XYZ file of C-alpha atoms in Angstrom:
110
model
C -0.597 7.726 27.846
C 0.126 9.116 24.388
C -1.775 7.836 21.359
C 0.190 7.493 18.131
C -1.455 6.793 14.810
C 0.549 5.683 11.782
C -1.423 6.331 8.622
C -0.173 4.962 5.329
C -1.701 6.926 2.448
C -1.406 5.190 -0.912
C -2.211 6.654 -4.300
C -0.990 6.630 -7.879
C 1.174 8.843 -10.080
C 2.660 10.772 -7.154
C -0.669 11.701 -5.566
C 0.454 10.826 -2.025
C 3.406 13.194 -2.251
C 1.195 15.918 -3.759
C -1.230 15.455 -0.859
C 1.550 15.996 1.717
C 2.853 19.016 -0.174
C -0.616 20.591 -0.353
C -1.345 19.797 3.308
C 1.839 21.662 4.226
C 1.523 24.571 1.774
C -2.128 25.223 2.648
C -1.398 25.561 6.364
C -3.328 22.458 7.404
C -0.227 20.824 8.891
C 0.589 23.947 10.910
C -3.001 24.105 12.160
C -2.889 20.483 13.306
C 0.455 20.946 15.041
C -1.005 23.887 16.977
C -4.033 21.927 18.202
C -4.217 21.275 21.933
C -2.552 17.960 22.734
C -0.758 17.367 19.428
C 2.699 15.938 20.061
C 3.822 15.065 16.549
C 2.582 15.347 12.976
C 5.201 14.333 10.416
C 5.276 12.800 6.958
C 7.756 10.199 5.714
C 8.190 8.454 2.376
C 9.155 4.745 2.244
C 12.177 4.194 0.022
C 10.750 1.061 -1.591
C 7.278 2.455 -2.319
C 7.125 5.862 -4.040
C 3.305 5.783 -4.074
C 2.935 5.612 -0.288
C 3.184 8.313 2.347
C 3.515 7.578 6.073
C 2.040 10.028 8.558
C 3.093 9.704 12.192
C 0.431 11.511 14.201
C 0.792 11.542 17.992
C -1.507 12.985 20.657
C -1.223 13.526 24.406
C -4.240 11.276 25.082
C -7.473 9.962 23.567
C -9.344 13.113 24.560
C -6.965 15.281 22.514
C -7.281 12.925 19.536
C -11.087 12.964 19.827
C -10.986 16.772 19.777
C -8.918 16.671 16.603
C -11.396 14.301 14.955
C -14.264 16.782 15.430
C -12.225 19.861 14.485
C -12.889 21.871 11.338
C -9.477 20.898 9.992
C -10.679 17.288 9.531
C -13.004 18.384 6.714
C -10.053 20.031 4.963
C -7.992 16.835 5.321
C -10.819 14.693 3.922
C -11.298 17.042 0.964
C -7.605 16.903 0.020
C -7.448 13.140 0.571
C -10.500 12.577 -1.640
C -9.165 14.941 -4.319
C -6.047 12.773 -4.613
C -8.056 9.522 -4.323
C -5.844 8.254 -1.508
C -6.519 5.031 0.359
C -5.438 4.440 3.934
C -4.048 1.766 6.202
C -3.900 2.649 9.891
C -1.882 1.381 12.855
C -2.618 2.609 16.364
C -0.220 2.569 19.316
C -0.784 3.587 22.923
C 2.300 4.233 25.000
C 2.620 2.728 28.411
C 4.609 4.229 31.272
C 7.287 6.746 30.299
C 10.027 4.634 31.882
C 9.072 1.481 29.972
C 11.756 2.119 27.334
C 14.523 2.465 29.916
C 15.665 -1.107 29.252
C 16.194 -0.225 25.588
C 18.684 2.556 26.313
C 21.695 0.245 25.938
C 20.700 -0.362 22.287
C 20.265 3.295 21.356
C 23.240 5.168 19.988
C 22.983 8.878 20.726
């Protein structure tokens, strides 16, 4: 069962976007994506809120996520987040069986 975390980072004066740019430019994003069990690590910007950044962070299982939380990269994330004075709102999702979305296929245009 995959664990997906949606983190909404909110700041002021473009700080959320600067945070994402620095996370990417510094290699932190690449390091996270290469961690064992990482399935997805992507940033998105809501159209209606230029001061918020959405991170979709997905892991193979809780064990992989726990390993990420104790990794050295977490200190780098916290330092950049604190530098930009970002505040967070978090949503957590755990996937159920892989075939659970099969009933939704008729609504998905590919």
